[in-house]
Short mmCIF file of C-alpha atoms in Angstrom, two decimals:
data_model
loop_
_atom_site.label_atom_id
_atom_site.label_comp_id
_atom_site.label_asym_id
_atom_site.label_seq_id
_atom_site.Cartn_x
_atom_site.Cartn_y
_atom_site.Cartn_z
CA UNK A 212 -21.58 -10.98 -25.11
CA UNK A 213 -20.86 -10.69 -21.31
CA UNK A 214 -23.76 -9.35 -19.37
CA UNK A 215 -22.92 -6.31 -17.51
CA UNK A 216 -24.34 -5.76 -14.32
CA UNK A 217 -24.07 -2.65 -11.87
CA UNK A 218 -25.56 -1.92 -8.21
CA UNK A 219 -26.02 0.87 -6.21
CA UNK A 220 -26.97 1.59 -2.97
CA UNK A 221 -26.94 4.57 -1.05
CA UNK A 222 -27.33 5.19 3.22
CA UNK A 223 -29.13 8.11 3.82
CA UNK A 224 -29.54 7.70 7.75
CA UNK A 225 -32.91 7.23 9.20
CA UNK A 226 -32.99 7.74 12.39
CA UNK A 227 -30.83 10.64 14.48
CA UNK A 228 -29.88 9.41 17.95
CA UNK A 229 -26.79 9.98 20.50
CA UNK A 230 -24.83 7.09 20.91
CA UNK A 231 -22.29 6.27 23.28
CA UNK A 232 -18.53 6.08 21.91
CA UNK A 233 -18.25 2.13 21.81
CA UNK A 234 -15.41 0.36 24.49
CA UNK A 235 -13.07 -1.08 21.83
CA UNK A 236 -12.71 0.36 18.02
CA UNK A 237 -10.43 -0.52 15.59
CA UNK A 238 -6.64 1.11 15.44
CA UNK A 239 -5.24 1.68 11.47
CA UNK A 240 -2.41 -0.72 11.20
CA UNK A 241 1.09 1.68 10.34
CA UNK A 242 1.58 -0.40 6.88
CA UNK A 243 -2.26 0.96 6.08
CA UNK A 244 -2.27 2.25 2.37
CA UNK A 245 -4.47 2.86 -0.60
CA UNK A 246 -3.93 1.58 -3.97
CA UNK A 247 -3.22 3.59 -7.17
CA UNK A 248 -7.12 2.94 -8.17
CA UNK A 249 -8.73 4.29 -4.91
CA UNK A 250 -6.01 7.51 -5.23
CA UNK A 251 -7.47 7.61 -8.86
CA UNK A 252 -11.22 7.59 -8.18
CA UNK A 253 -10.80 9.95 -5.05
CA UNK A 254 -8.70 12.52 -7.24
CA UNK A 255 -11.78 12.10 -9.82
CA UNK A 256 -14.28 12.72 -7.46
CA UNK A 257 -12.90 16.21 -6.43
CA UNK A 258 -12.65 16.94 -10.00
CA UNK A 259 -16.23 16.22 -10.41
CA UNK A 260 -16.76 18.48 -8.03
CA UNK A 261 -14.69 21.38 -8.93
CA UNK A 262 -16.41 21.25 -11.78
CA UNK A 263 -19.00 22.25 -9.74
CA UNK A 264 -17.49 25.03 -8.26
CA UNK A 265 -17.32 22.97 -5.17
CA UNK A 266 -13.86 22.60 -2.69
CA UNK A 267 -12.15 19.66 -2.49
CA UNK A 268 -12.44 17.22 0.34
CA UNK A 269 -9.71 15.91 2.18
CA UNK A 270 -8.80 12.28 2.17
CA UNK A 271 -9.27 10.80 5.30
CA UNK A 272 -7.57 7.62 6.43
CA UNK A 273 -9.79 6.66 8.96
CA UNK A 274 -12.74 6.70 7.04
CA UNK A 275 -10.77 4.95 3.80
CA UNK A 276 -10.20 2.39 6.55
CA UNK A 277 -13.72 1.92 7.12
CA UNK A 278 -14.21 1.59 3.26
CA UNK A 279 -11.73 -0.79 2.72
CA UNK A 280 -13.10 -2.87 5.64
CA UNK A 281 -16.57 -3.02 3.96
CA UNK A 282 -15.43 -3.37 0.55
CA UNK A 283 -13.73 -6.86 1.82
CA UNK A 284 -16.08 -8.02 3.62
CA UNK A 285 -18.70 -6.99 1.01
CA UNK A 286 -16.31 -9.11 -1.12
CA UNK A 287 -16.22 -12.47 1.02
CA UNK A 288 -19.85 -12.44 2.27
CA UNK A 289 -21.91 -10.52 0.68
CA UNK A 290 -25.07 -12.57 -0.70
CA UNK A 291 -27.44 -10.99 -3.46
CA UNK A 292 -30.18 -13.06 -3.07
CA UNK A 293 -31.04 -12.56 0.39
CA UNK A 294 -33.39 -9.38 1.48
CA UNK A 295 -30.10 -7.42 2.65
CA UNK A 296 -28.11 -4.99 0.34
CA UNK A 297 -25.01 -3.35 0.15
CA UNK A 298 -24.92 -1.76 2.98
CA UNK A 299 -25.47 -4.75 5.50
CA UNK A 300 -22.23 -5.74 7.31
CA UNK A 301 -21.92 -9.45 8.45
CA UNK A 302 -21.18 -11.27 11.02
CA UNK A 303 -17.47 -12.11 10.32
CA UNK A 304 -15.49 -8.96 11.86
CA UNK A 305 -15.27 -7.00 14.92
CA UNK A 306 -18.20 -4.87 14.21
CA UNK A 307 -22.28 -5.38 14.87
CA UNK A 308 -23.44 -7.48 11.69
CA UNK A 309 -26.39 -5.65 10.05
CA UNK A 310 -28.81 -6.57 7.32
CA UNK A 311 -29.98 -3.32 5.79
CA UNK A 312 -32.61 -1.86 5.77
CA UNK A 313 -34.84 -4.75 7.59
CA UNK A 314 -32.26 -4.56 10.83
CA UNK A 315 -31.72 -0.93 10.48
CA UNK A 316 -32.54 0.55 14.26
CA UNK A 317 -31.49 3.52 16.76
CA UNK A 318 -29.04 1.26 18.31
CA UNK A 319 -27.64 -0.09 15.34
CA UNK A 320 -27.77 2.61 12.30
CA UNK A 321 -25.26 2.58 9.62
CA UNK A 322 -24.35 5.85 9.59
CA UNK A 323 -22.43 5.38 12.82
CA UNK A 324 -20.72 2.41 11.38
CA UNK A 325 -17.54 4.60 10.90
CA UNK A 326 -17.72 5.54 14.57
CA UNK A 327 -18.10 1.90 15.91
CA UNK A 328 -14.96 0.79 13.75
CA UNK A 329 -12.61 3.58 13.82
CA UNK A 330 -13.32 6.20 16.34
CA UNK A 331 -14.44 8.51 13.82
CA UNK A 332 -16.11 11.95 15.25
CA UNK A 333 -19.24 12.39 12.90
CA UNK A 334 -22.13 10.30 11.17
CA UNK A 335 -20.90 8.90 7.75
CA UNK A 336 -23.01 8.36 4.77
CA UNK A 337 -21.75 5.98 2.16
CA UNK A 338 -22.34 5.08 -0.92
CA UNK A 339 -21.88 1.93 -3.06
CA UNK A 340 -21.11 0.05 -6.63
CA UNK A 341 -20.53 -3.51 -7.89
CA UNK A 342 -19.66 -4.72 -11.59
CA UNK A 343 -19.01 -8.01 -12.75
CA UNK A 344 -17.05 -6.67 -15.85
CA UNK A 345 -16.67 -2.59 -15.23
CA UNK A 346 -14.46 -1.38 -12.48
CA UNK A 347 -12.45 0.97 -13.18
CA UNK A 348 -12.47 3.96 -11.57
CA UNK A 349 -13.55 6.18 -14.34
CA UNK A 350 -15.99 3.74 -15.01
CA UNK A 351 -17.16 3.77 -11.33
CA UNK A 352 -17.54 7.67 -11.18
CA UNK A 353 -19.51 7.60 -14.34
CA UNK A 354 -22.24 5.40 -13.02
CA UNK A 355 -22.50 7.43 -10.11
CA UNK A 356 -22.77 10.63 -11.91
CA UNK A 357 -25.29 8.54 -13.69
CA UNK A 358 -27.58 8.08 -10.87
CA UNK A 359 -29.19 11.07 -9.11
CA UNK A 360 -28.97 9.86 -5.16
CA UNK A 361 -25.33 9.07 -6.08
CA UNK A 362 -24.46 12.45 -7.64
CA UNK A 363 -26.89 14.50 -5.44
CA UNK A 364 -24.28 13.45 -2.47
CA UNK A 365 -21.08 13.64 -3.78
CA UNK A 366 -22.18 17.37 -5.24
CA UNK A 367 -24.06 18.28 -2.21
CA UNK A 368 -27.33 18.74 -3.92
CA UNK A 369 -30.42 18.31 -3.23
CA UNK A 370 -30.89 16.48 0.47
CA UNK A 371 -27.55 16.93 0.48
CA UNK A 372 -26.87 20.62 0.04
CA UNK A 373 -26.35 21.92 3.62
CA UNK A 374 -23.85 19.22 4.29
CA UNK A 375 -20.19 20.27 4.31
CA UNK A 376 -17.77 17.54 3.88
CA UNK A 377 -14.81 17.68 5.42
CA UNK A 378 -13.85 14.04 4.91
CA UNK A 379 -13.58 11.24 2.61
CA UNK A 380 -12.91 7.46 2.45
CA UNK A 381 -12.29 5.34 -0.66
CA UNK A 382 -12.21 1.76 -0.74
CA UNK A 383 -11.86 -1.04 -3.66
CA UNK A 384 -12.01 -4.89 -3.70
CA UNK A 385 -13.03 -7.42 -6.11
CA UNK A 386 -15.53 -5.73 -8.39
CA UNK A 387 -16.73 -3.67 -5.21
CA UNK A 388 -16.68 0.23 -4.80
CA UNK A 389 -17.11 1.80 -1.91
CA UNK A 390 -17.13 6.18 -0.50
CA UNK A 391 -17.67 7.24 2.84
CA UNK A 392 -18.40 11.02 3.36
CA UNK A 393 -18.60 12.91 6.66
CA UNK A 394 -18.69 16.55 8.18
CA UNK A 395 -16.43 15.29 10.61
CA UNK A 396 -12.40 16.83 10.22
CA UNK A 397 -10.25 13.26 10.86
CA UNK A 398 -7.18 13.84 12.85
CA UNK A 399 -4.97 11.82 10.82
CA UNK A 400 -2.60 13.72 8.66
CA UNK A 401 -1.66 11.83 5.63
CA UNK A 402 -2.47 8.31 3.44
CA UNK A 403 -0.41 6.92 1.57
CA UNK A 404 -0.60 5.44 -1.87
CA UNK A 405 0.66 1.46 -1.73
CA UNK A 406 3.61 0.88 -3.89
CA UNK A 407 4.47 4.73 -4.14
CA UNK A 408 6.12 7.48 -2.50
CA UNK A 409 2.78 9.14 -2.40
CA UNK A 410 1.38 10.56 0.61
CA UNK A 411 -2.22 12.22 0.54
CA UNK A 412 -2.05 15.49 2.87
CA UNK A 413 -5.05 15.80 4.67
CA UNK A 414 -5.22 19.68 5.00
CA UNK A 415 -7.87 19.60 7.46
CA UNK A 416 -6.32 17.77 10.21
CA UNK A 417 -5.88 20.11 12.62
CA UNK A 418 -2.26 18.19 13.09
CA UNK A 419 -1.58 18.66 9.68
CA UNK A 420 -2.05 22.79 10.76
CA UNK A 421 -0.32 22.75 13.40
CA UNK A 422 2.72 20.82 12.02
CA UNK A 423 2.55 23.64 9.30
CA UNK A 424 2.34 26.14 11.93
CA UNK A 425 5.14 24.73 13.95
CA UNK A 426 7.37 25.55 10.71
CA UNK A 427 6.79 29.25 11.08
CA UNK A 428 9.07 31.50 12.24
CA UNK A 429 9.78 32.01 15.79
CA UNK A 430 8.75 35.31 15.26
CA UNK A 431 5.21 33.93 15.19
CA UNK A 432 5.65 31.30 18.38
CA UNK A 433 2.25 28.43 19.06
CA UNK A 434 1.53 28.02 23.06
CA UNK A 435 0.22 24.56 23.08
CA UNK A 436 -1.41 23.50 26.23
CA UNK A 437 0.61 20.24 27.00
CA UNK A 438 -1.06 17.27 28.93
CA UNK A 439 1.16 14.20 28.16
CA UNK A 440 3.61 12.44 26.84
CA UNK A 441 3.69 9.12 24.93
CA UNK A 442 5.81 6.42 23.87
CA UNK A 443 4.65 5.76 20.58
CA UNK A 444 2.86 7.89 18.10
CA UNK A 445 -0.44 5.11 17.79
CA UNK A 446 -0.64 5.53 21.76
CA UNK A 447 -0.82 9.62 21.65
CA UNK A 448 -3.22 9.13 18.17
CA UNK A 449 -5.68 6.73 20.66
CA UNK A 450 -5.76 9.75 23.49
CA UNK A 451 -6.20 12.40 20.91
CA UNK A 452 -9.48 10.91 19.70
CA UNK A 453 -10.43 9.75 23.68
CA UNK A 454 -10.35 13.25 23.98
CA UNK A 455 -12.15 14.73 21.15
CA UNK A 456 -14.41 12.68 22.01
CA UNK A 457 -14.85 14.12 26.06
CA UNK A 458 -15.28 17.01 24.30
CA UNK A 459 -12.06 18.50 23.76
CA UNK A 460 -12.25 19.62 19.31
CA UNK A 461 -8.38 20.98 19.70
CA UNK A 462 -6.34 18.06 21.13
CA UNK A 463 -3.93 17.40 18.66
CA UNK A 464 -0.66 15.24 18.98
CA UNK A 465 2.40 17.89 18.50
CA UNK A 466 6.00 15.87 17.45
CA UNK A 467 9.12 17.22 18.26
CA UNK A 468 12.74 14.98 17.97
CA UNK A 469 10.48 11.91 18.47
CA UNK A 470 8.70 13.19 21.22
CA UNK A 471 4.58 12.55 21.49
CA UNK A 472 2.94 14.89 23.64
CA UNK A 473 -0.64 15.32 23.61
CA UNK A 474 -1.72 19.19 23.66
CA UNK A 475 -5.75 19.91 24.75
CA UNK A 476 -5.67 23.13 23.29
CA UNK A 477 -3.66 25.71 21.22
CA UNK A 478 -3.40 29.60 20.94
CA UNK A 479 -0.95 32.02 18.83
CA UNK A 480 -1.83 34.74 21.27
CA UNK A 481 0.82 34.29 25.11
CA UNK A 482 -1.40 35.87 27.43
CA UNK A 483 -4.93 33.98 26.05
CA UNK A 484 -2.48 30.63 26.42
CA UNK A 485 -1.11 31.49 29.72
CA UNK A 486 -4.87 32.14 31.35
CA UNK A 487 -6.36 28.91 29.36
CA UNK A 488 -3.52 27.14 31.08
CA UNK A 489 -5.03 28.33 34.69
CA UNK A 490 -8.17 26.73 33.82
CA UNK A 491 -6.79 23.69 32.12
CA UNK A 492 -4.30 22.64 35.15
CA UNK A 493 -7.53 22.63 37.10
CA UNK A 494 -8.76 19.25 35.22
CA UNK A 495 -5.35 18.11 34.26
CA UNK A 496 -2.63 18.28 36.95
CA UNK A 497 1.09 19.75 35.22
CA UNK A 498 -0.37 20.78 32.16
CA UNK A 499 2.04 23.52 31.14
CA UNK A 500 2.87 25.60 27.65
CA UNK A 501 5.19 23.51 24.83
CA UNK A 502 6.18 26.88 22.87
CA UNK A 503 7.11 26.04 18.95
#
């Protein structure tokens, strides 16, 4: 009879410090995707917690990225028998190689791993599973329902129960299991599902709102303080987040006939867009109103 064995780790975050927004992150690659058994668990977990009573949270690509990326490299390097668990990152990527807990610091704290990789706005807590024979994604959620710490996050209880999440990351490789949860809204609007014509809405986005607003009538107009233009959609994604993170929560990227122009700020309201734009063109010279 095959021995079954299961892990679990969980980051809580032990130590609250500001950091400074690292020079280089990581950008999601445009054939980025997750497969049918990440969709699977993620669509479980929300209906573990709407059993609950408890709203959904949004799929986020940015921090499924940053699940992914661990579950690989969790994959490849991990080593049981040293002093570091699951949540230790090694020395083999583009990221500061941890052992956790014994390395855990102020400067180097896991729960801003999802900022150091991908830009991502908020601290991250994550949690983690291995199984040498059980891993499927039904099987995964059970064993964290199983486990208090486990459940007590992904039901906001306990510890837990003033957090709001407004994100979520799923990632899968090899036996491996890994969620990322955070209070921080991710800008990207959609994931796909690999092999499918599936493509996760994130709802929270606040492009994916003002894409839907864009589709109202013009009855019902959006003044969107316009700073730039871009060639590409990855180079207007990259400024939105720079500017997010100066400080800025609205900048969104608005596309129109395969234009990309970055917008600081929004209003449905003329004359509260027309004097924001007074104090906008202060900081940034020809900022002007893109009416949709």
């Amino acid at each position: 009879m095959k021995k079954i064995v299961f892990f679990l780790f969980l980051s809580i975050g032990l130590f609250i410090v500001n950091t400074k927004t690292l020079a280089q992150t990581d950008t999601i690659p445009d054939d980025f995707c997750i497969s049918t058994e990440e969709y699977q668990l993620y669509q479980l977990i929300n209906d573990y917690r709407k059993a609950f009573a408890l709203p959904q949270i949004a799929l986020s690509k940015s921090l499924s990225y940053v699940a992914i990326t661990h579950a690989r490299d969790l994959s490849v390097n991990f080593n049981p028998d040293t002093i570091c668990n699951m949540h230790s990152w090694s020395d083999k990527g583009r990221w500061k190689p941890i052992c956790f807990p014994s390395e855990q610091s102020k400067k180097n704290n896991i729960k801003f791993k999802a900022k150091e990789i991908i830009g991502y706005s908020s601290e991250a807590y994550e949690i983690t599973y291995w199984s040498n024979v059980e891993n499927s994604p039904r099987q995964i959620l059970s064993f964290w329902r199983e486990n208090k710490i486990s459940a007590d996050l992904l039901i906001n209880r306990g510890n837990w129960e003033n957090k709001s999440w407004k994100a979520i990351g799923i990632g899968i490789e090899d036996g491996y299991a890994v969620v990322w949860l955070g209070e921080g809204i991710d800008y990207e609007v959609s994931t796909p599902v690999c092999g499918t014509s599936i493509q996760v809405l994130n709802n929270a986005s606040p492009e994916y709102k003002a894409k839907n607003t864009q589709k109202q009538s013009t009855e019902n107009p959006v003044y969107y303080i316009t700073i730039g233009s871009y060639k590409n959609r990855k180079d207007g994604v990259n400024a939105v987040r720079s500017y997010k993170e100066m400080g800025y929560p609205k900048a969104i990227l608005v596309e129109t006939a395969n234009k990309f122009r970055v917008a600081i700020d929004y209003f449905t309201n003329k004359k509260e867009a027309d004097r924001s734009l007074k104090k906008y063109a202060q900081k940034f010279k020809g900022a002007w109103i893109l009416t949709l």
